[in-house]
Amino acid sequence: MRFSSENIARNVFFLCTIAGAVVISSILLFMIALGLPLFKESSFFSVWTGPWDPYQGLYGILPMIIGTLWIALPATVLALPLSLGTAFVITILGGSRLRKILGVLVRFMTGIPTVVYGFVGIFLLVPLIREGFGGAGMCVLAASIVLAILISPTMILFFSDSLTSVNPVDVRAAKALGADRVQRLLYVILPKAFGGMTSGFILAMGRALGDTLIALMLAGNAIRAPRGVLEPARTLTAHIALVKAADFNSLEFRSIFACGIALYLFTTTAVVAVRFMDYKRSVVQ
Amino acid sequence: MHAVAEKAVVVFSWAMTIVLCLCVSIFLGYLLIHGLPSLGRDLIFGAADPLRVLLGRARVFDGLFPAIMGTLFLVILSASLAVPVGVCSGIYLAEYAGAGMKKFSGLLFDILAGIPSIVIGLFGFSLAVFLHNHLDNRFGPCLLISSLSLAVLVLPYIVRSTQTSLEELPDGIRRTAIALGANKLQNIAYVLIPNALSGISSGIILAIGRCAEDTAVILLTGVVAVAGVPSSLLSQYEALPFYIYYISNQYTNPGELSGGYGACLILLGVCAFLFMSAYGVKKHLSHRTLYRA
C-alpha cells in the first residue's frame, strides 16, 4: 500500500514544490556567497552608501541605487495618471464596444517585448529628446517615458480589476439614490477599490525597478548619480548587465552581486507589502 | 464645486486614454513603416537557399535564421523543464497542501515572480561559473544554463495558473468521481485536470511568450552575436531578442538596421500572438500571473 501510485504521485508533486522553494532561496544564497568578498574588503555599509571610484578601490553602488530611483519613480509617476484615466474609461466611462477594444489593446500591450520598446525608444524618442532639449538624448527622461508606457498595462489591468470587483450592491444603492456614473465612480467605487489599486501600483513600481533593457538601452549608463532628468544614469539592473566577467575575482565584478541583493530586497519588500495589505483588507472585509 | 471636479475627472480620463492610444499607435506605426519593407525571405535566410538551410546543408551568415532557431531551442528546452515541475507543484498546492503550506509557498512563488529577470540571469551565470570551477571546465554560459534560468523565470506563471484553475473548479465537478469510487489521483487525472485545462494551458502559453521575449536572462547566460545554429546543449547560441539589442547599439550600416526592425516585427508578432492566445484560451486570466519584471 505504501508504494501505491497514489503515494508515488503525491510524493512527486511534493518534490516539485520543494524544488521550486529551494531554487528561490538558493538565488539569494548564491548572491550573498559570491558577493561576500566585497563586503569583507570594504565595510558592509560602504558598499550600499559609498561612491563608485575603482581607482581608489571604492565600489559603492549608491550611484546605481540613486539612478534606479531616478528612472523608476518618474516612470511610475507618469504611468499613474495614464493608467488611472484609462482604467476609468475601461471600467465605467466608456461604451461597451470601446471597453472591449481598449481591453484588447491593453492585453496586446502586455505582450510587447521589452527589447522592442527599447529599440523604438532609441531610434524614435532619443533623437527627439536630443533635438528638443539638447544633450546626448540618452537620459533619465527617455528611459522613464518608455518605462511608463511599459508598466501602464500592468497598472491598468490591476486598477480595472479592483474597480470591477467592488460589490455591485453598493453601486446599485448609490444608483438608486440618484448618483450618476461619475459620482458612483468617485464616491462609491474608488474608495472601496483603493486598497487593491495600491497593490497594483506597488507591483507596477516593482516592475519599473526591476526592468533591465529599457534603462540599459536608453539611459546612457554613466556611473554617476544624475542631478536632472536630462542626465544619463545607470540602474542596478543595467550595472549587472554591463559589468562583464573580465576578472571573476575582482571587486568591481563582485559589486554586481551587491546590486543583485539590493534588487532582490527591493522587489521582495514590494511583494511582501502587497501581500500584507491584501491580508489586512481581507480581515477587514 | 463637486460638479466641476466630476467634469474634470471625465475630461482627464478621456485625455489619458487618448494619450495612451496615441503612444501605442505611434509605436506600432513607426515599427511597421520601418520594418515591413525588410520582411521577406532574405531577412531570414540571407543569400542562402532556404531548403538547403532547413535540411542543415547550408549555413546562414546574413539572416535571422540562427537567431530564430536559438530562440526556438531556448523556448522548447525551458518549457520542457518548467512545465512538468510547475504543473506538478501547482497540483500539489491546489489538491494536497494544507493551509499553512499554501500560504507559505504562495508567498515564495510571489517573491520568485517579483525577482527581476536580470537577477535570475545573474543566478544562472553564477551557476555556470560554479559548475565550471567545481565540476567540469567544459561548463560555461551556454544553451543549457540559459534554458534552466528561463525555466526558473517562468516557473511561477505555471504554478500559479495551474493552482488557481484547479482551485476554481466547483464542488460539483470535484466530488462526482469521488462519489463513484475513484481515488484522489484518478479524480485529479481524469476529472480535475481536463476541466482545468484551459487555465493551465494559458499559463503555459504565457510562459512560452516570456521565454521568447526575455533578454536580460540570456544576456548573462550565454547568448552571443554570432554562433550559428546551436549544435549542443553546452554551446553558445544566438537569439532574436538579443539580436535586436545588439543591432540597436552595434549596427554598422542601414541594411543591418532595417534587419533589426524586421526582427522587432517578427518578435512582436510572435509574442503578441502568444499573449493574445493565452487570453483567448482563458478569458479571466488572473493578472497576478502577469506581474513580472
mmCIF file of C-alpha atoms in Angstrom, chain A residues 5-6 9-10 12-14 16-21 23-27 30-31 34 80-89 93-95 98 102 104-117 119-120 122-124 149 152 154 156-158 161 180 182-183 185-187 196 199 202-204 206-207 209-213 216-217 237 240-245 248 253 256-257 259-260 263-264 267-268 270-272 274-275 278-279 281, chain B residues 2-3 5-7 9-10 12-14 16-17 19-21 23-24 26-28 30-31 84-93 96 101-120 122-123 125-127 129-130 133 152 155 160 183-186 188 210 213 215-216 219-220 240-242 244-245 247-249 251 257 260-261 263-265 267-268 271-272 275-276 279 283-288 290-293:
data_model
loop_
_atom_site.group_PDB
_atom_site.id
_atom_site.type_symbol
_atom_site.label_atom_id
_atom_site.label_comp_id
_atom_site.label_asym_id
_atom_site.label_seq_id
_atom_site.Cartn_x
_atom_site.Cartn_y
_atom_site.Cartn_z
ATOM 1 C CA SER A 5 0.558 5.003 -7.407
ATOM 2 C CA GLU A 6 -1.360 7.438 -5.247
ATOM 3 C CA ALA A 9 2.246 10.710 -7.328
ATOM 4 C CA ARG A 10 1.774 12.643 -4.134
ATOM 5 C CA VAL A 12 6.401 13.556 -6.937
ATOM 6 C CA PHE A 13 4.089 16.549 -6.663
ATOM 7 C CA PHE A 14 5.562 17.388 -3.281
ATOM 8 C CA CYS A 16 8.406 19.532 -7.372
ATOM 9 C CA THR A 17 7.056 22.084 -4.933
ATOM 10 C CA ILE A 18 10.130 21.712 -2.743
ATOM 11 C CA ALA A 19 12.373 22.094 -5.793
ATOM 12 C CA GLY A 20 10.740 25.439 -6.569
ATOM 13 C CA ALA A 21 11.186 26.616 -2.988
ATOM 14 C CA VAL A 23 15.555 27.460 -6.160
ATOM 15 C CA ILE A 24 14.067 30.661 -4.747
ATOM 16 C CA SER A 25 16.157 30.502 -1.604
ATOM 17 C CA SER A 26 19.298 29.432 -3.426
ATOM 18 C CA ILE A 27 19.146 32.507 -5.678
ATOM 19 C CA PHE A 30 24.247 32.310 -4.276
ATOM 20 C CA MET A 31 24.421 36.080 -4.456
ATOM 21 C CA LEU A 34 29.548 35.384 -4.213
ATOM 22 C CA LEU A 80 -0.164 56.563 -12.744
ATOM 23 C CA PRO A 81 -2.419 59.202 -14.403
ATOM 24 C CA LEU A 82 -2.193 57.375 -17.726
ATOM 25 C CA SER A 83 -3.364 54.122 -16.142
ATOM 26 C CA LEU A 84 -5.911 55.730 -13.850
ATOM 27 C CA GLY A 85 -7.631 57.540 -16.727
ATOM 28 C CA THR A 86 -7.608 54.509 -18.987
ATOM 29 C CA ALA A 87 -8.855 52.232 -16.210
ATOM 30 C CA PHE A 88 -11.757 54.639 -15.539
ATOM 31 C CA VAL A 89 -12.708 54.572 -19.207
ATOM 32 C CA LEU A 93 -16.943 55.736 -18.603
ATOM 33 C CA GLY A 94 -16.611 54.010 -21.965
ATOM 34 C CA GLY A 95 -19.351 52.358 -24.006
ATOM 35 C CA LEU A 98 -14.957 50.814 -26.641
ATOM 36 C CA LEU A 102 -9.402 49.054 -25.043
ATOM 37 C CA VAL A 104 -7.777 44.049 -26.160
ATOM 38 C CA LEU A 105 -5.338 46.923 -26.667
ATOM 39 C CA VAL A 106 -4.097 46.761 -23.073
ATOM 40 C CA ARG A 107 -3.690 42.984 -23.248
ATOM 41 C CA PHE A 108 -1.839 43.374 -26.523
ATOM 42 C CA MET A 109 0.495 45.858 -24.813
ATOM 43 C CA THR A 110 1.419 43.292 -22.164
ATOM 44 C CA GLY A 111 2.705 41.103 -24.988
ATOM 45 C CA ILE A 112 5.060 43.695 -26.487
ATOM 46 C CA PRO A 113 8.645 42.565 -25.804
ATOM 47 C CA THR A 114 10.707 44.942 -23.661
ATOM 48 C CA VAL A 115 13.577 44.923 -26.111
ATOM 49 C CA VAL A 116 11.261 46.120 -28.896
ATOM 50 C CA TYR A 117 10.175 49.058 -26.728
ATOM 51 C CA PHE A 119 14.626 49.586 -29.885
ATOM 52 C CA VAL A 120 11.867 52.003 -30.873
ATOM 53 C CA ILE A 122 16.438 54.521 -29.274
ATOM 54 C CA PHE A 123 15.520 55.397 -32.837
ATOM 55 C CA LEU A 124 12.347 57.427 -32.256
ATOM 56 C CA ILE A 149 4.387 53.047 -21.243
ATOM 57 C CA SER A 152 0.968 51.057 -17.795
ATOM 58 C CA THR A 154 0.116 46.138 -15.653
ATOM 59 C CA ILE A 156 -4.413 49.349 -15.897
ATOM 60 C CA LEU A 157 -5.215 45.646 -15.520
ATOM 61 C CA PHE A 158 -4.826 45.796 -11.741
ATOM 62 C CA ASP A 161 -9.681 44.530 -11.770
ATOM 63 C CA ASP A 180 -24.645 59.308 -11.947
ATOM 64 C CA VAL A 182 -19.014 59.625 -12.393
ATOM 65 C CA GLN A 183 -20.424 60.137 -8.907
ATOM 66 C CA LEU A 185 -17.096 56.042 -9.526
ATOM 67 C CA LEU A 186 -15.709 58.825 -7.352
ATOM 68 C CA TYR A 187 -17.652 58.406 -4.130
ATOM 69 C CA GLY A 196 -6.483 46.802 -4.448
ATOM 70 C CA SER A 199 -1.347 46.848 -4.579
ATOM 71 C CA ILE A 202 3.285 48.902 -5.874
ATOM 72 C CA LEU A 203 3.646 45.861 -8.123
ATOM 73 C CA ALA A 204 3.993 48.092 -11.181
ATOM 74 C CA GLY A 206 8.444 46.820 -8.620
ATOM 75 C CA ARG A 207 8.368 46.125 -12.338
ATOM 76 C CA LEU A 209 12.639 48.972 -10.534
ATOM 77 C CA GLY A 210 13.454 45.560 -11.921
ATOM 78 C CA ASP A 211 13.391 46.300 -15.626
ATOM 79 C CA THR A 212 16.756 45.969 -17.326
ATOM 80 C CA LEU A 213 16.552 46.563 -21.044
ATOM 81 C CA LEU A 216 20.280 49.712 -20.415
ATOM 82 C CA MET A 217 19.332 50.872 -23.901
ATOM 83 C CA THR A 237 19.930 46.179 -13.356
ATOM 84 C CA ILE A 240 24.659 43.887 -13.608
ATOM 85 C CA ALA A 241 24.254 43.589 -17.362
ATOM 86 C CA LEU A 242 27.262 45.793 -18.144
ATOM 87 C CA VAL A 243 29.998 44.531 -15.845
ATOM 88 C CA LYS A 244 31.390 41.775 -17.989
ATOM 89 C CA ALA A 245 33.409 38.982 -16.493
ATOM 90 C CA PHE A 248 35.738 36.985 -11.809
ATOM 91 C CA PHE A 253 32.890 42.290 -10.596
ATOM 92 C CA ILE A 256 27.154 43.186 -9.261
ATOM 93 C CA PHE A 257 26.169 40.728 -6.552
ATOM 94 C CA CYS A 259 23.287 45.065 -6.897
ATOM 95 C CA GLY A 260 21.543 41.696 -7.189
ATOM 96 C CA LEU A 263 17.183 44.326 -6.266
ATOM 97 C CA TYR A 264 16.111 41.101 -4.576
ATOM 98 C CA THR A 267 11.198 43.564 -5.055
ATOM 99 C CA THR A 268 10.694 41.149 -2.163
ATOM 100 C CA ALA A 270 7.197 45.180 -2.553
ATOM 101 C CA VAL A 271 5.698 41.687 -2.791
ATOM 102 C CA VAL A 272 5.532 41.240 0.983
ATOM 103 C CA VAL A 274 1.287 43.887 -1.152
ATOM 104 C CA ARG A 275 0.585 40.534 0.496
ATOM 105 C CA ASP A 278 -4.223 42.176 0.807
ATOM 106 C CA TYR A 279 -4.293 40.194 4.049
ATOM 107 C CA ARG A 281 -8.046 44.032 3.633
ATOM 108 C CA HIS B 2 -18.164 68.879 -6.867
ATOM 109 C CA ALA B 3 -19.731 69.186 -10.290
ATOM 110 C CA ALA B 5 -14.386 68.084 -10.147
ATOM 111 C CA GLU B 6 -16.626 65.415 -11.636
ATOM 112 C CA LYS B 7 -16.406 67.027 -15.078
ATOM 113 C CA VAL B 9 -12.365 63.564 -13.937
ATOM 114 C CA VAL B 10 -14.227 62.690 -17.120
ATOM 115 C CA PHE B 12 -8.924 63.762 -17.610
ATOM 116 C CA SER B 13 -9.822 60.097 -18.134
ATOM 117 C CA TRP B 14 -10.614 60.531 -21.805
ATOM 118 C CA MET B 16 -5.294 59.958 -20.738
ATOM 119 C CA THR B 17 -6.919 57.186 -22.753
ATOM 120 C CA VAL B 19 -2.654 59.729 -24.965
ATOM 121 C CA LEU B 20 -2.143 56.018 -24.324
ATOM 122 C CA CYS B 21 -3.746 55.027 -27.623
ATOM 123 C CA CYS B 23 1.564 56.272 -27.852
ATOM 124 C CA VAL B 24 0.732 52.733 -28.930
ATOM 125 C CA ILE B 26 2.883 55.861 -32.924
ATOM 126 C CA PHE B 27 4.945 52.950 -31.634
ATOM 127 C CA LEU B 28 3.289 50.416 -33.912
ATOM 128 C CA TYR B 30 6.853 53.566 -36.606
ATOM 129 C CA LEU B 31 7.752 49.898 -36.362
ATOM 130 C CA PRO B 84 6.382 19.371 -15.628
ATOM 131 C CA VAL B 85 7.762 20.868 -12.425
ATOM 132 C CA GLY B 86 5.347 23.789 -12.483
ATOM 133 C CA VAL B 87 2.234 21.733 -13.202
ATOM 134 C CA CYS B 88 3.162 19.159 -10.557
ATOM 135 C CA SER B 89 3.702 21.754 -7.862
ATOM 136 C CA GLY B 90 0.519 23.522 -8.927
ATOM 137 C CA ILE B 91 -1.355 20.248 -8.432
ATOM 138 C CA TYR B 92 0.289 19.689 -5.066
ATOM 139 C CA LEU B 93 -0.554 23.185 -3.845
ATOM 140 C CA TYR B 96 -2.727 18.210 -1.311
ATOM 141 C CA MET B 101 1.897 25.244 3.274
ATOM 142 C CA LYS B 102 -0.325 27.027 0.756
ATOM 143 C CA LYS B 103 0.264 30.389 2.350
ATOM 144 C CA PHE B 104 3.999 29.900 2.696
ATOM 145 C CA SER B 105 4.593 28.627 -0.810
ATOM 146 C CA GLY B 106 2.200 31.235 -2.191
ATOM 147 C CA LEU B 107 4.459 33.885 -0.719
ATOM 148 C CA LEU B 108 7.572 32.128 -2.059
ATOM 149 C CA PHE B 109 6.234 31.941 -5.615
ATOM 150 C CA ASP B 110 5.086 35.566 -5.400
ATOM 151 C CA ILE B 111 8.629 36.534 -4.453
ATOM 152 C CA LEU B 112 10.034 34.460 -7.293
ATOM 153 C CA ALA B 113 7.617 36.135 -9.701
ATOM 154 C CA GLY B 114 8.815 39.518 -8.468
ATOM 155 C CA ILE B 115 12.563 38.926 -8.783
ATOM 156 C CA PRO B 116 13.891 40.971 -11.723
ATOM 157 C CA SER B 117 14.869 38.771 -14.618
ATOM 158 C CA ILE B 118 18.431 40.118 -14.623
ATOM 159 C CA VAL B 119 18.867 38.758 -11.079
ATOM 160 C CA ILE B 120 17.775 35.335 -12.293
ATOM 161 C CA LEU B 122 22.925 36.535 -12.586
ATOM 162 C CA PHE B 123 21.955 33.392 -10.718
ATOM 163 C CA PHE B 125 25.679 32.957 -14.595
ATOM 164 C CA SER B 126 26.934 32.164 -11.080
ATOM 165 C CA LEU B 127 25.694 28.617 -11.502
ATOM 166 C CA VAL B 129 30.833 29.629 -13.023
ATOM 167 C CA PHE B 130 30.255 27.308 -10.070
ATOM 168 C CA ASN B 133 35.114 25.606 -11.238
ATOM 169 C CA VAL B 152 13.141 29.380 -13.164
ATOM 170 C CA LEU B 155 8.011 28.684 -13.093
ATOM 171 C CA ARG B 160 0.061 29.858 -10.242
ATOM 172 C CA ASN B 183 -9.423 7.622 -5.687
ATOM 173 C CA LYS B 184 -7.810 11.028 -5.390
ATOM 174 C CA LEU B 185 -5.220 10.518 -8.121
ATOM 175 C CA GLN B 186 -7.835 9.187 -10.566
ATOM 176 C CA ILE B 188 -7.150 14.554 -10.474
ATOM 177 C CA ARG B 210 8.053 35.165 -21.692
ATOM 178 C CA GLU B 213 10.767 37.657 -25.174
ATOM 179 C CA THR B 215 16.545 39.409 -22.986
ATOM 180 C CA ALA B 216 18.008 40.104 -19.557
ATOM 181 C CA LEU B 219 22.277 38.372 -21.786
ATOM 182 C CA LEU B 220 24.185 36.934 -18.830
ATOM 183 C CA LEU B 240 16.111 37.014 -31.548
ATOM 184 C CA PRO B 241 15.739 39.449 -28.615
ATOM 185 C CA PHE B 242 19.491 39.654 -28.173
ATOM 186 C CA ILE B 244 17.603 43.297 -31.561
ATOM 187 C CA TYR B 245 19.538 44.599 -28.570
ATOM 188 C CA ILE B 247 21.784 45.777 -33.528
ATOM 189 C CA SER B 248 20.468 48.750 -31.574
ATOM 190 C CA ASN B 249 23.956 49.733 -30.474
ATOM 191 C CA TYR B 251 24.773 48.356 -36.258
ATOM 192 C CA LEU B 257 19.405 48.428 -39.031
ATOM 193 C CA GLY B 260 16.771 44.990 -36.706
ATOM 194 C CA TYR B 261 13.351 46.491 -37.480
ATOM 195 C CA ALA B 263 13.495 41.228 -36.206
ATOM 196 C CA CYS B 264 11.451 43.531 -33.945
ATOM 197 C CA LEU B 265 8.349 42.894 -36.036
ATOM 198 C CA LEU B 267 9.404 39.014 -32.235
ATOM 199 C CA LEU B 268 6.499 41.378 -31.612
ATOM 200 C CA CYS B 271 4.877 37.394 -28.558
ATOM 201 C CA ALA B 272 1.671 39.332 -29.174
ATOM 202 C CA PHE B 275 -0.109 36.525 -25.216
ATOM 203 C CA MET B 276 -3.373 37.127 -27.029
ATOM 204 C CA TYR B 279 -6.045 35.394 -23.015
ATOM 205 C CA LYS B 283 -10.885 34.844 -20.576
ATOM 206 C CA HIS B 284 -10.419 35.722 -16.939
ATOM 207 C CA LEU B 285 -6.750 35.070 -16.552
ATOM 208 C CA SER B 286 -5.503 36.320 -13.215
ATOM 209 C CA HIS B 287 -3.487 39.472 -13.743
ATOM 210 C CA ARG B 288 -1.184 38.465 -10.970
ATOM 211 C CA LEU B 290 1.369 38.793 -15.495
ATOM 212 C CA TYR B 291 3.366 40.587 -12.920
ATOM 213 C CA ARG B 292 6.971 40.147 -13.879
ATOM 214 C CA ALA B 293 9.903 42.465 -14.131
#
